[in-house]
PDB file of C-alpha atoms and ligand atoms in Angstrom:
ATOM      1  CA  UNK A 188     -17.173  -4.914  -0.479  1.00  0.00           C
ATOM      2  CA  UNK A 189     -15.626  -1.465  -0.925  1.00  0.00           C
ATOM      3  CA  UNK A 190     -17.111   1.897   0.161  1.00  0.00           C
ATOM      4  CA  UNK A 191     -18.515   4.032  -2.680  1.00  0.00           C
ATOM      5  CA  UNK A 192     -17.317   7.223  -1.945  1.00  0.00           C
ATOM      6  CA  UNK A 193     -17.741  10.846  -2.758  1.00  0.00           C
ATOM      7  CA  UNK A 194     -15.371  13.117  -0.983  1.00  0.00           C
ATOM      8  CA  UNK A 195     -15.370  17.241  -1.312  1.00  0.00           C
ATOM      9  CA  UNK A 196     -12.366  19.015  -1.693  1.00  0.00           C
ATOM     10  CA  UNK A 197     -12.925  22.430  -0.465  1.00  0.00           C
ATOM     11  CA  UNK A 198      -9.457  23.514  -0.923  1.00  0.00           C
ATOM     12  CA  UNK A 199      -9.001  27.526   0.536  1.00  0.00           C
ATOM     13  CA  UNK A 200     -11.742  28.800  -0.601  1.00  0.00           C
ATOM     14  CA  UNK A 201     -15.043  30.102   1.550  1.00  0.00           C
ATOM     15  CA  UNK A 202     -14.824  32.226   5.236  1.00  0.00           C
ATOM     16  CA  UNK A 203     -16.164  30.076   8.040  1.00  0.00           C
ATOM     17  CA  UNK A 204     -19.294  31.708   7.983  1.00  0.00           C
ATOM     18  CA  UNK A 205     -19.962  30.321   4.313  1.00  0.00           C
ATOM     19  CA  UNK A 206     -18.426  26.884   4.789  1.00  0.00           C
ATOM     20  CA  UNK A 207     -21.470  26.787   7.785  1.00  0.00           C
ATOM     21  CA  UNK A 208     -23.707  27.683   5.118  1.00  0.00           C
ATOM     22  CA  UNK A 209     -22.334  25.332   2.399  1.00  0.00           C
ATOM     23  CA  UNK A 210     -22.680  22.420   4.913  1.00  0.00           C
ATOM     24  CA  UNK A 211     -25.821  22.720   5.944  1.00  0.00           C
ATOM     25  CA  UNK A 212     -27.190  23.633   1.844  1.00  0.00           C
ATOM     26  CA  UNK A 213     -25.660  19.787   1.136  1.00  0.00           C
ATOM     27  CA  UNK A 214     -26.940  18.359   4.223  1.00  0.00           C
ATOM     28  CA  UNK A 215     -30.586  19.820   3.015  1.00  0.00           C
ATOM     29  CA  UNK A 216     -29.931  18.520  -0.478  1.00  0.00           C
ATOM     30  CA  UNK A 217     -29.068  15.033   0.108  1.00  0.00           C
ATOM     31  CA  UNK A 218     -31.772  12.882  -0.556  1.00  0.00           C
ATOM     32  CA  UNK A 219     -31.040   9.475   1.504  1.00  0.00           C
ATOM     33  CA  UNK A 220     -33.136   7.312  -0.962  1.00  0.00           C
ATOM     34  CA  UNK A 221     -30.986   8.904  -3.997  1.00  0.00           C
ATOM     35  CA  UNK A 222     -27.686   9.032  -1.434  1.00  0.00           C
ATOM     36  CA  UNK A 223     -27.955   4.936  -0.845  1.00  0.00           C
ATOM     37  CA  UNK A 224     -24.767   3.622   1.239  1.00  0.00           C
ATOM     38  CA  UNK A 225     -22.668   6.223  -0.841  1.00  0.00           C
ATOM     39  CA  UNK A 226     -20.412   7.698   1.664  1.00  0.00           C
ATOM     40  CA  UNK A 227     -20.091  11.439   1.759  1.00  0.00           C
ATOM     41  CA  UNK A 228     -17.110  13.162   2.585  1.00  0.00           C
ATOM     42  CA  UNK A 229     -16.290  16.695   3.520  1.00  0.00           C
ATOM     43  CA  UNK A 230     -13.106  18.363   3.505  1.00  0.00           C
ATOM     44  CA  UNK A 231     -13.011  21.931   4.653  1.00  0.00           C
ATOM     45  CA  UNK A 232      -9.889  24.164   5.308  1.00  0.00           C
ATOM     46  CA  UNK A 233      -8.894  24.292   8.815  1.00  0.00           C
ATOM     47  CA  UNK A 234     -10.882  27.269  10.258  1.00  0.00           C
ATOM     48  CA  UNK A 235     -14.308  25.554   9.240  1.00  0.00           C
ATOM     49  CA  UNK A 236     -13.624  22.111  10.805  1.00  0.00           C
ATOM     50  CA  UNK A 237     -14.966  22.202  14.495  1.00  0.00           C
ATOM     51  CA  UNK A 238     -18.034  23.877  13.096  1.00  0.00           C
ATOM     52  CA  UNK A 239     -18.199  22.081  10.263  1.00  0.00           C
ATOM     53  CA  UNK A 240     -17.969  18.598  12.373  1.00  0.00           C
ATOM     54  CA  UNK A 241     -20.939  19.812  14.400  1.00  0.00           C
ATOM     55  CA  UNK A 242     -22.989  19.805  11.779  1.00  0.00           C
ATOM     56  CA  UNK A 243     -22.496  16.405  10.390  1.00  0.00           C
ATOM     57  CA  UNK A 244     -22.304  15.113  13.745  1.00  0.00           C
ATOM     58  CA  UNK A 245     -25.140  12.635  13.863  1.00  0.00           C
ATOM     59  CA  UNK A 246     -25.038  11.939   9.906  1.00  0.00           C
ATOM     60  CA  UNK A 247     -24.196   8.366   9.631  1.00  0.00           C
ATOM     61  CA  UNK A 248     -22.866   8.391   6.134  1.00  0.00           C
ATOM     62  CA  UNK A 249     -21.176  11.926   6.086  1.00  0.00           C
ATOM     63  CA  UNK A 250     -17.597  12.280   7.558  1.00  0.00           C
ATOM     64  CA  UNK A 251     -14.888  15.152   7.619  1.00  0.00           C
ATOM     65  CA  UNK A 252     -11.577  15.560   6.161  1.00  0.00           C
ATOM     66  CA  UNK A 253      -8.808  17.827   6.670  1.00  0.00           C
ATOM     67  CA  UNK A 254      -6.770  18.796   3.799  1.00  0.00           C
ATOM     68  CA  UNK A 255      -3.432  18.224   5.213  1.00  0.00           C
ATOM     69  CA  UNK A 256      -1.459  17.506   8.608  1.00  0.00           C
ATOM     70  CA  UNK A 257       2.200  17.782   9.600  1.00  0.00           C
ATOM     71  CA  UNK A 258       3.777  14.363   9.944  1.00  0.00           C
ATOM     72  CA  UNK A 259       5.307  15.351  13.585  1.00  0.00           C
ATOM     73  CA  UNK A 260       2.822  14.515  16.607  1.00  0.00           C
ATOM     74  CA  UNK A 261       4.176  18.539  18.433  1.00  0.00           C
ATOM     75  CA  UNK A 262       6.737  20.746  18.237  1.00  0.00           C
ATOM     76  CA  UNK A 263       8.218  23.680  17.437  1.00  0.00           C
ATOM     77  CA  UNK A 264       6.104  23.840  13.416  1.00  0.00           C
ATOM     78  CA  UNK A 265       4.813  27.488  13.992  1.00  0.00           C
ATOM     79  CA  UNK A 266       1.549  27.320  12.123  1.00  0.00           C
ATOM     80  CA  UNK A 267       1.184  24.090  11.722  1.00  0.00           C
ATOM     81  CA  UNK A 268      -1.528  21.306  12.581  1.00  0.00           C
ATOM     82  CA  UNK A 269      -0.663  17.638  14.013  1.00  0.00           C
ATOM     83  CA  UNK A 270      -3.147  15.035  12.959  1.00  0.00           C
ATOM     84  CA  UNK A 271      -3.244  14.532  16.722  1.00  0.00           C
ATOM     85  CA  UNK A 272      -5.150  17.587  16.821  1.00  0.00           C
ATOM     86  CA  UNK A 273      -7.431  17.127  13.579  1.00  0.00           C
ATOM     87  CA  UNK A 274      -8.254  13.544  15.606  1.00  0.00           C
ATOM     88  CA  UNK A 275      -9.220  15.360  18.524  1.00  0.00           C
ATOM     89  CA  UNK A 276     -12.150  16.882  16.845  1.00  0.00           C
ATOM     90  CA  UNK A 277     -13.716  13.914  15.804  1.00  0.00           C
ATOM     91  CA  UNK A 278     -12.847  14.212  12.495  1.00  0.00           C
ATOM     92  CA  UNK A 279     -12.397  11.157  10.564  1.00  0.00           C
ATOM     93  CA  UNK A 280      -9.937  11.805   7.473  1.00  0.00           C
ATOM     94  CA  UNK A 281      -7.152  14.035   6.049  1.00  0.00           C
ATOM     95  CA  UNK A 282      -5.964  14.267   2.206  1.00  0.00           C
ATOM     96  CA  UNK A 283      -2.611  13.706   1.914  1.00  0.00           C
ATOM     97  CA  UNK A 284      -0.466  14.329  -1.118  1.00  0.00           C
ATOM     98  CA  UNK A 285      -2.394  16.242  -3.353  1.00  0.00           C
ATOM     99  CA  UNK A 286      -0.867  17.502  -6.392  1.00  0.00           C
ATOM    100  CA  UNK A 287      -1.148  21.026  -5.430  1.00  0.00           C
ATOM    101  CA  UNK A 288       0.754  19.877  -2.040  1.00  0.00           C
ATOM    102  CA  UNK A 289       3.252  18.021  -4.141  1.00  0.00           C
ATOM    103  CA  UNK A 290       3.753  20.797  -6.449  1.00  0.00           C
ATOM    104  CA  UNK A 291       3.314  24.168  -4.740  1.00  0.00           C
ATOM    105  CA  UNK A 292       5.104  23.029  -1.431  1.00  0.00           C
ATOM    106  CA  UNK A 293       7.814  20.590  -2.634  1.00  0.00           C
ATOM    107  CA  UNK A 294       6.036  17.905  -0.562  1.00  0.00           C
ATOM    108  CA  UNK A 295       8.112  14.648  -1.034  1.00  0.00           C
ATOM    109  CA  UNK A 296       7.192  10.951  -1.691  1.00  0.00           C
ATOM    110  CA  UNK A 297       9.493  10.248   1.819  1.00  0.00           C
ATOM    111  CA  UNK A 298       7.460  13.524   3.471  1.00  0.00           C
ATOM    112  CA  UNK A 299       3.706  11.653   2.044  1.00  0.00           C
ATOM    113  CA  UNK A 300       5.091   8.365   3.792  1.00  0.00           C
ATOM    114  CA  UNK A 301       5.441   9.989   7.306  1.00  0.00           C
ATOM    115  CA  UNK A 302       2.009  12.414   7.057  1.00  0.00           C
ATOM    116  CA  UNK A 303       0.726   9.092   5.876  1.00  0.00           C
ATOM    117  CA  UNK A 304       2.079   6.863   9.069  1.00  0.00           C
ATOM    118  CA  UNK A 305       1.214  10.632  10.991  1.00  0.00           C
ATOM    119  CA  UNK A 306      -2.441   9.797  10.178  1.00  0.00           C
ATOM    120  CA  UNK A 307      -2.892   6.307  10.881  1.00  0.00           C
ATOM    121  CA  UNK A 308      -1.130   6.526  14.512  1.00  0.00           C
ATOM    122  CA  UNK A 309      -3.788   8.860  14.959  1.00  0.00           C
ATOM    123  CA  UNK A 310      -6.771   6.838  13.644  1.00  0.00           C
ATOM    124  CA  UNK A 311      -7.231   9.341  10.572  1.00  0.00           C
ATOM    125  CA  UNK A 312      -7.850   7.534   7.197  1.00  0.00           C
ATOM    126  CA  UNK A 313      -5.565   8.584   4.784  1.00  0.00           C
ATOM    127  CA  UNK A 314      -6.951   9.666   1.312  1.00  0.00           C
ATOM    128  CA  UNK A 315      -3.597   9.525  -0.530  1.00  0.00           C
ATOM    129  CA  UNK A 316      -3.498  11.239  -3.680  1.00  0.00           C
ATOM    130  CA  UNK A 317      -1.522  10.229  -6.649  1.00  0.00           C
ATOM    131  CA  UNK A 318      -1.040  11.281 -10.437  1.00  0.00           C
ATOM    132  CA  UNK A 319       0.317  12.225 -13.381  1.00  0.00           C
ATOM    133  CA  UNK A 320       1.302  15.545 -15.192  1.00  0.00           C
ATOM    134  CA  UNK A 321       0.242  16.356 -18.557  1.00  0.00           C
ATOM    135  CA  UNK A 322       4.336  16.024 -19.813  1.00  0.00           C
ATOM    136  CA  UNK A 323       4.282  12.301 -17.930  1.00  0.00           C
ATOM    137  CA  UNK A 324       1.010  10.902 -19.671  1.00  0.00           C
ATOM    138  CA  UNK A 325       1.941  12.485 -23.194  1.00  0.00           C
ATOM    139  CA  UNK A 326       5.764  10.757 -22.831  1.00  0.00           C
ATOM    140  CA  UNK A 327       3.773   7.447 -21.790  1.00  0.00           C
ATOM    141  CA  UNK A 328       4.704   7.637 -18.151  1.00  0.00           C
ATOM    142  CA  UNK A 329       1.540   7.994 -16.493  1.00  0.00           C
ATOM    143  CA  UNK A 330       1.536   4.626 -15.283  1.00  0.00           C
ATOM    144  CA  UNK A 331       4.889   4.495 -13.775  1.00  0.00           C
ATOM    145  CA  UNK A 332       4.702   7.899 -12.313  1.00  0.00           C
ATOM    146  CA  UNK A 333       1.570   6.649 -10.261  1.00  0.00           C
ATOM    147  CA  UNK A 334       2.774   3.146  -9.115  1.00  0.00           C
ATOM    148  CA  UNK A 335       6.040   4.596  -7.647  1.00  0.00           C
ATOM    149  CA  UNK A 336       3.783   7.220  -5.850  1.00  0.00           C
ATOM    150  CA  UNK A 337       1.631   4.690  -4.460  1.00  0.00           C
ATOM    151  CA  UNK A 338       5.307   2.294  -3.731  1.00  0.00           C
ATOM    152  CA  UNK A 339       6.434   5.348  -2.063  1.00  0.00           C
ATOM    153  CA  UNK A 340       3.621   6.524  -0.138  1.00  0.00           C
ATOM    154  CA  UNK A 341       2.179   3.660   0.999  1.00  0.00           C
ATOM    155  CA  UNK A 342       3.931   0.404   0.443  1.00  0.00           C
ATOM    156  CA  UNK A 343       5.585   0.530   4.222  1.00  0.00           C
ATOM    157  CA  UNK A 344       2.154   0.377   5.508  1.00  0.00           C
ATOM    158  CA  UNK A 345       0.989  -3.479   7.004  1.00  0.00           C
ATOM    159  CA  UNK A 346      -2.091  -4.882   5.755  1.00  0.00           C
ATOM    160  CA  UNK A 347      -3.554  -3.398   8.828  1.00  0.00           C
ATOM    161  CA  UNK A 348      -2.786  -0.191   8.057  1.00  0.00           C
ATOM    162  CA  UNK A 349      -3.266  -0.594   4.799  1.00  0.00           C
ATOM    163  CA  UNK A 350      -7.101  -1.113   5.112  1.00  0.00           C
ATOM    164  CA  UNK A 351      -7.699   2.224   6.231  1.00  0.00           C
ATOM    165  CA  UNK A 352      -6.278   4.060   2.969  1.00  0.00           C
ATOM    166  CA  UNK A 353      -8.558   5.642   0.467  1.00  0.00           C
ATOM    167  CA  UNK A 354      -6.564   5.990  -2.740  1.00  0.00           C
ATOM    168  CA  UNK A 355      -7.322   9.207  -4.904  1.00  0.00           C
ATOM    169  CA  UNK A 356      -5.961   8.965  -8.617  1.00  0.00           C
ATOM    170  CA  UNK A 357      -6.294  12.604  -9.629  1.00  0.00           C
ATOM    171  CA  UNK A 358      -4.221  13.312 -12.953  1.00  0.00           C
ATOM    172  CA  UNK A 359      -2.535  16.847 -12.387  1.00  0.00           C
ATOM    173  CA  UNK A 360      -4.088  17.693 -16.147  1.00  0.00           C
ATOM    174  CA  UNK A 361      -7.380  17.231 -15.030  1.00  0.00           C
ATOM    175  CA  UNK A 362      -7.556  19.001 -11.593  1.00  0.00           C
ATOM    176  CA  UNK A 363      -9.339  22.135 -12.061  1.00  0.00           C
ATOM    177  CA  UNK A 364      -8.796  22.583 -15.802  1.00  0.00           C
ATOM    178  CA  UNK A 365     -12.237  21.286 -16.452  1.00  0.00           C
ATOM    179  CA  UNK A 366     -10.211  18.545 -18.637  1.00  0.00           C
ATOM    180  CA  UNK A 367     -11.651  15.388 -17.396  1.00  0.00           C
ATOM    181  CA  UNK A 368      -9.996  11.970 -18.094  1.00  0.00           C
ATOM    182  CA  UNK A 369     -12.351   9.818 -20.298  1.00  0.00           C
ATOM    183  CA  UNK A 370     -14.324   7.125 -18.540  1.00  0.00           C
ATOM    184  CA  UNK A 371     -11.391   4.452 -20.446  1.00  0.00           C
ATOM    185  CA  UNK A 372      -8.572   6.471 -18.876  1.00  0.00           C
ATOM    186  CA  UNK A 373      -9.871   6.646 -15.777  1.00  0.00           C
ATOM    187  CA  UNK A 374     -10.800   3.137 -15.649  1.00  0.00           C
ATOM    188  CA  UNK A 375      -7.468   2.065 -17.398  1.00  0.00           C
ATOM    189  CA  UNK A 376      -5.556   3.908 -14.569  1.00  0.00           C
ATOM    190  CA  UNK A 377      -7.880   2.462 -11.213  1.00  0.00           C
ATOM    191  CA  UNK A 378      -7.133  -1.228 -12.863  1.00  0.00           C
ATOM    192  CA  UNK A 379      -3.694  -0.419 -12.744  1.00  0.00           C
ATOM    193  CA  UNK A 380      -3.262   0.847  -9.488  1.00  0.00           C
ATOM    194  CA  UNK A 381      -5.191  -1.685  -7.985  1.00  0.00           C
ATOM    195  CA  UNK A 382      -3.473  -4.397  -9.734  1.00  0.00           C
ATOM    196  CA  UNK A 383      -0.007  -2.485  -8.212  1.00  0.00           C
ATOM    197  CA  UNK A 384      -2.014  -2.573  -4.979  1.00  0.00           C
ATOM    198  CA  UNK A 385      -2.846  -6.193  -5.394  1.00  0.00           C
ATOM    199  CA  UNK A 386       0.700  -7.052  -5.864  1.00  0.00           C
ATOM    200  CA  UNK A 387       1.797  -5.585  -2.733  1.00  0.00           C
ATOM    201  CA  UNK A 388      -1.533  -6.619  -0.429  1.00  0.00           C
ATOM    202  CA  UNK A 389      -2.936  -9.463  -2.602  1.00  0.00           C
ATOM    203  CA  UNK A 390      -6.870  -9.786  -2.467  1.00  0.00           C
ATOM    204  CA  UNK A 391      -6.718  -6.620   0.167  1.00  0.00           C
ATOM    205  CA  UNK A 392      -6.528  -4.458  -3.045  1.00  0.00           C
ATOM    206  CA  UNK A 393     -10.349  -5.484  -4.114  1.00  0.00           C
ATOM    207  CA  UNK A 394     -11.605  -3.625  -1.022  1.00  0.00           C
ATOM    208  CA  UNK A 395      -9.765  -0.170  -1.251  1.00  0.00           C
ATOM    209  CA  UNK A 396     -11.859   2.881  -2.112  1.00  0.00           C
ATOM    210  CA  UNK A 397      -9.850   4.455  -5.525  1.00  0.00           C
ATOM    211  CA  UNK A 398     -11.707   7.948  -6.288  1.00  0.00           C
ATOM    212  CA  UNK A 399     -11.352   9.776  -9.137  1.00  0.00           C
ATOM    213  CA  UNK A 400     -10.714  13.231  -8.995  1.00  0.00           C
ATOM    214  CA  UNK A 401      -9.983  15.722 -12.233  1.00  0.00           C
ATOM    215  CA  UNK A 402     -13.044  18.597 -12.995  1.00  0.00           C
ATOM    216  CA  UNK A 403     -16.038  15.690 -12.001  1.00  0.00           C
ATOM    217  CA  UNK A 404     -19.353  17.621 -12.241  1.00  0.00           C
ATOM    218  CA  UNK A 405     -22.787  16.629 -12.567  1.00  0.00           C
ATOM    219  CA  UNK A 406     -22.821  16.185 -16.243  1.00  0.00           C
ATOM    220  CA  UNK A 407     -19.961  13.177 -16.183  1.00  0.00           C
ATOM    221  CA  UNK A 408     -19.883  12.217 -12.821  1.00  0.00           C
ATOM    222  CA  UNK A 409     -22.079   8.962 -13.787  1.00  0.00           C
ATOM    223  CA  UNK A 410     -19.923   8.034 -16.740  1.00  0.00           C
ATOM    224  CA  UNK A 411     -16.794   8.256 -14.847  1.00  0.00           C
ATOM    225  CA  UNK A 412     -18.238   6.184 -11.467  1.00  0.00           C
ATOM    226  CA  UNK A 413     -19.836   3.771 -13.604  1.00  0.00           C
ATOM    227  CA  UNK A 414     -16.459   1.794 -14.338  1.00  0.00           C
ATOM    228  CA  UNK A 415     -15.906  -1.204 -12.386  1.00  0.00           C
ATOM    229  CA  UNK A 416     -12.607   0.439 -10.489  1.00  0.00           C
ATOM    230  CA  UNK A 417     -14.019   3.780 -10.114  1.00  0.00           C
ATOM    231  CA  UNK A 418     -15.158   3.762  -6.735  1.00  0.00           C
ATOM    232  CA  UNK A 419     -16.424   7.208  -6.637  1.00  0.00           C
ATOM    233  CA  UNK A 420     -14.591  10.471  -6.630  1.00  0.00           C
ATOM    234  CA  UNK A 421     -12.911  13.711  -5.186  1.00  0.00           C
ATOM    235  CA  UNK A 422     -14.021  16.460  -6.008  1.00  0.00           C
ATOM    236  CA  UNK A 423     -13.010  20.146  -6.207  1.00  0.00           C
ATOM    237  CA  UNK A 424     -14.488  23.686  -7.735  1.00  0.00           C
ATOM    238  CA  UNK A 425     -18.030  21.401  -7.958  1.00  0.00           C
ATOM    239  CA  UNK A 426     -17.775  20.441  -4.486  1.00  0.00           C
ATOM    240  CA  UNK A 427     -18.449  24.364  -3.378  1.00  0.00           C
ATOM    241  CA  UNK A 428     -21.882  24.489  -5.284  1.00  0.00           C
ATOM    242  CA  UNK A 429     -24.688  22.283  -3.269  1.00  0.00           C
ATOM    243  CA  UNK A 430     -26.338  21.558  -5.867  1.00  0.00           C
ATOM    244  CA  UNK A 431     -23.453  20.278  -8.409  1.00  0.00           C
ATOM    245  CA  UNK A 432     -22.143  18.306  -4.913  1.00  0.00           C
ATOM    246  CA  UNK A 433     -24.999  16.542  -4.231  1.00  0.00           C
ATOM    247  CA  UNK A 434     -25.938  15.974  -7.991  1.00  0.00           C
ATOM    248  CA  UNK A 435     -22.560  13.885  -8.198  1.00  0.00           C
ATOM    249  CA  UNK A 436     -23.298  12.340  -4.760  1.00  0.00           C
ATOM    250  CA  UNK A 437     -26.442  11.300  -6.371  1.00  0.00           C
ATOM    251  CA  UNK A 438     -24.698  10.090  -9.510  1.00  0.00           C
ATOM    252  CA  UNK A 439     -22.976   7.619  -7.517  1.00  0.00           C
ATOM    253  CA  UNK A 440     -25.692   5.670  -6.752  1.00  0.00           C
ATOM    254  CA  UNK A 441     -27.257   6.062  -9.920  1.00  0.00           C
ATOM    255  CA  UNK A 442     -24.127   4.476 -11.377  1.00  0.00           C
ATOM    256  CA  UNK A 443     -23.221   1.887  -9.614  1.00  0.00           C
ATOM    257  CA  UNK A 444     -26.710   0.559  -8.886  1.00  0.00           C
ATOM    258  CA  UNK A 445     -26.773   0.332  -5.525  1.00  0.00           C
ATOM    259  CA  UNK A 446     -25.092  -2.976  -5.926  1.00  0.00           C
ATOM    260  CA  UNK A 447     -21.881  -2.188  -3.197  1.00  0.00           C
ATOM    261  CA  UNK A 448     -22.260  -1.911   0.245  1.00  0.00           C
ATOM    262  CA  UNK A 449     -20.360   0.122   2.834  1.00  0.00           C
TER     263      UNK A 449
HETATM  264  C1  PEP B 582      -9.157  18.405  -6.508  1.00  0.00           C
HETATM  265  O1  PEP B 582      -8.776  19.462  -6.081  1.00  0.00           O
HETATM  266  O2  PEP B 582      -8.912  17.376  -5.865  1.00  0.00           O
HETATM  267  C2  PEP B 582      -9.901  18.368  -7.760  1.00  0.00           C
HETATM  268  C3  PEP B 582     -10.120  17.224  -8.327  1.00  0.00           C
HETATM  269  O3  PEP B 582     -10.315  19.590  -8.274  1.00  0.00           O
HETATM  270  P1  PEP B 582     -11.352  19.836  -9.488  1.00  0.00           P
HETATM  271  O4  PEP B 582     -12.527  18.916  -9.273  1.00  0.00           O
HETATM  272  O5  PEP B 582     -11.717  21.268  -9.399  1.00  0.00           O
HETATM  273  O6  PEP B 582     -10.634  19.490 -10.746  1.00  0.00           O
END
């Protein structure tokens, strides 16, 4: 059975001070029986994570992310961060090719493939983000664009490995534009990038996590996690509001009936 999932991008926004605050206004919020086995993640810039991860510490369903790692292990990278040293503070994740990475640093396909392999030498699971542009989906590329990502990113990985990836489809139109994909799209676009999985890893691909992510808030989070490949979602500007967050943590349960377990 796959996780259901609700991950929070927090992207650079908040001091440390308020990402304290933020943590601990979600952690009062979440209301186990509404919560279920949805897992809850949290994924702070750097500065916040060591006192962000002491926070969550003994939360059984509530991990960490970080939003990024180099895909070297040391070295001279002046300002950079190794996933060797995101591992070393217990945290359990790290986003890796968000659109914002891909577009605003040049990050490359062959770059993703080593932050990804980066990650899983160091136990971090990967929550590898792929999709589209606006100009790709209107030209009828979406689909393409997003199974070559995935091909790219990931393919190199063993089975092994593989089982540790979260998949986030997050069409670049939709990522804090407060355009949302329809529940069809969305759904349309997780069968098809678990069917590419599927291809690759065979019956492996019915157990990987794929979140959506594109402007989910409280008032279509259900819609959009109750289609059968939506596993739950990553989430952006909502994820800095407590109550939005835990509204669409809640959702998750709501729509998928408590019916998956972790
Ligand atoms: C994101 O940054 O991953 C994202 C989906 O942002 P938003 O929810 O704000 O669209």
């Amino acid at each position: 059975m796959r996780a259901k999932i609700v991950a929070g991008n927090w992207k650079m926004n908040t001091v440390p001070s308020d990402g304290v605050s933020l943590v601990v206004d979600i952690l009062e919020k979440l209301n186990p029986t509404q919560m279920g086995d949805t897992r809850v993640i949290i994924a702070p810039p750097f500065t916040h994570l060591i006192d962000v991860i002491d926070h969550v510490w003994e939360e059984g369903h509530i991990s960490v992310a970080a939003q990024n790692c180099h895909h070297e292990d040391s070295g001279a990278y002046t300002g950079e961060i190794s996933a060797g040293m995101i591992a070393d503070l217990n945290i359990d994740a790290v986003i890796i090719g968000h659109s914002e990475r891909r577009e605003y640093f040049k990050e490359s396909d062959e770059l993703l493939a080593s932050k990804v392999d980066a990650a899983i030498r160091h136990s971090l699971m990967p929550i590898f983000c792929v999709g589209e542009s606006l100009e790709q989906r209107q030209s009828g590329n979406h689909e393409k664009v997003v199974t070559e990502q995935l091909t790219n990113g990931l393919f190199h990985l063993s089975p092994e490995q593989m089982k540790s990836v979260i998949v986030a489809y997050e069409p670049v139109w939709a990522i804090g534009t407060g355009e949302t994909a329809t529940p069809e799209q969305a759904q349309e676009m997780h069968a098809a990038i678990r069917a590419h999985l599927s291809s690759k890893y065979g019956d492996l691909a019915e157990e990987i996590s794929i979140l959506y992510g594109g402007s989910v808030k409280p008032s279509n989070a259900r819609e959009i996690f109750g289609k059968p490949d939506v596993d739950g979602g990553l989430v952006g500007g909502a994820s800095l509001d407590a109550s939005d967050f835990v509204s669409i943590v809640h959702a998750m349960q709501t729509a998928k009936g408590g019916l998956r377990a972790v």
